[in-house]
Amino acid sequence: HLTGSTLNQCMMVGDGLNDAVVIEAAGIGVAVANAAAKTLSVATYIAPDYSANGAAVALEFALQLADPATRTQ
């Protein structure tokens, strides 16, 4: 709320069952590949697991979405 952003404008990354609620509510909900089944089922994007830099891959994905010059048709 400090930035004026809504949850729909945020990206959440997680792997645990407790992450599923916020991943589902976020504008971009990311689960890493080794996440709990429920978390995987609500994610809009599945990144590699944390040992394969999944959070960094997810961030790169989000930055590409935000930059029209990098979008593919």
XYZ file of C-alpha atoms in Angstrom:
73
model
C 0.000 0.000 0.000
C 2.933 2.357 0.466
C 3.575 2.483 -3.275
C -0.058 2.678 -4.290
C 0.193 -0.709 -5.991
C -2.532 -3.297 -5.764
C -1.963 -7.009 -5.304
C -2.971 -7.440 -8.938
C 0.111 -5.402 -9.893
C 2.483 -7.623 -7.892
C 4.368 -10.806 -8.576
C 4.624 -13.456 -5.886
C 7.055 -16.382 -5.997
C 6.840 -19.366 -3.694
C 6.934 -23.082 -3.191
C 5.073 -23.912 -0.005
C 1.442 -24.704 0.579
C 1.210 -21.499 2.618
C 2.243 -19.532 -0.510
C -0.718 -20.731 -2.604
C -3.156 -18.056 -1.385
C -0.941 -15.091 -2.266
C 0.291 -16.693 -5.488
C -3.312 -17.118 -6.575
C -4.179 -13.517 -5.661
C -1.153 -11.872 -7.274
C -1.203 -10.433 -10.756
C 1.629 -12.802 -11.642
C 1.651 -15.872 -9.426
C 4.799 -17.946 -9.747
C 5.472 -21.358 -8.295
C 8.873 -22.955 -8.564
C 8.959 -26.416 -10.112
C 9.424 -28.229 -6.812
C 6.468 -26.449 -5.160
C 3.601 -28.133 -3.367
C 0.937 -29.521 -5.719
C -1.682 -26.954 -4.604
C 0.768 -24.111 -5.179
C 1.587 -25.397 -8.657
C -2.108 -25.651 -9.474
C -2.848 -21.962 -8.776
C 0.269 -20.466 -10.371
C 0.081 -18.527 -13.611
C 3.740 -19.337 -14.321
C 5.944 -22.216 -13.196
C 9.632 -21.427 -12.916
C 12.517 -23.847 -12.478
C 13.135 -24.929 -8.888
C 15.147 -22.748 -6.538
C 18.350 -24.742 -7.097
C 18.110 -23.790 -10.790
C 17.614 -20.090 -9.976
C 13.850 -20.268 -10.345
C 13.227 -16.956 -8.595
C 15.659 -15.181 -10.944
C 14.020 -16.805 -13.979
C 10.621 -15.635 -12.717
C 11.908 -12.085 -12.274
C 13.322 -12.071 -15.814
C 9.938 -13.307 -17.073
C 8.123 -10.477 -15.271
C 10.559 -7.859 -16.558
C 9.983 -9.070 -20.107
C 6.221 -8.726 -19.585
C 6.733 -5.181 -18.373
C 8.932 -4.168 -21.337
C 6.943 -3.980 -24.595
C 10.183 -4.073 -26.602
C 10.889 -7.632 -25.439
C 7.436 -9.078 -26.047
C 7.002 -11.548 -28.846
C 3.892 -11.435 -31.017
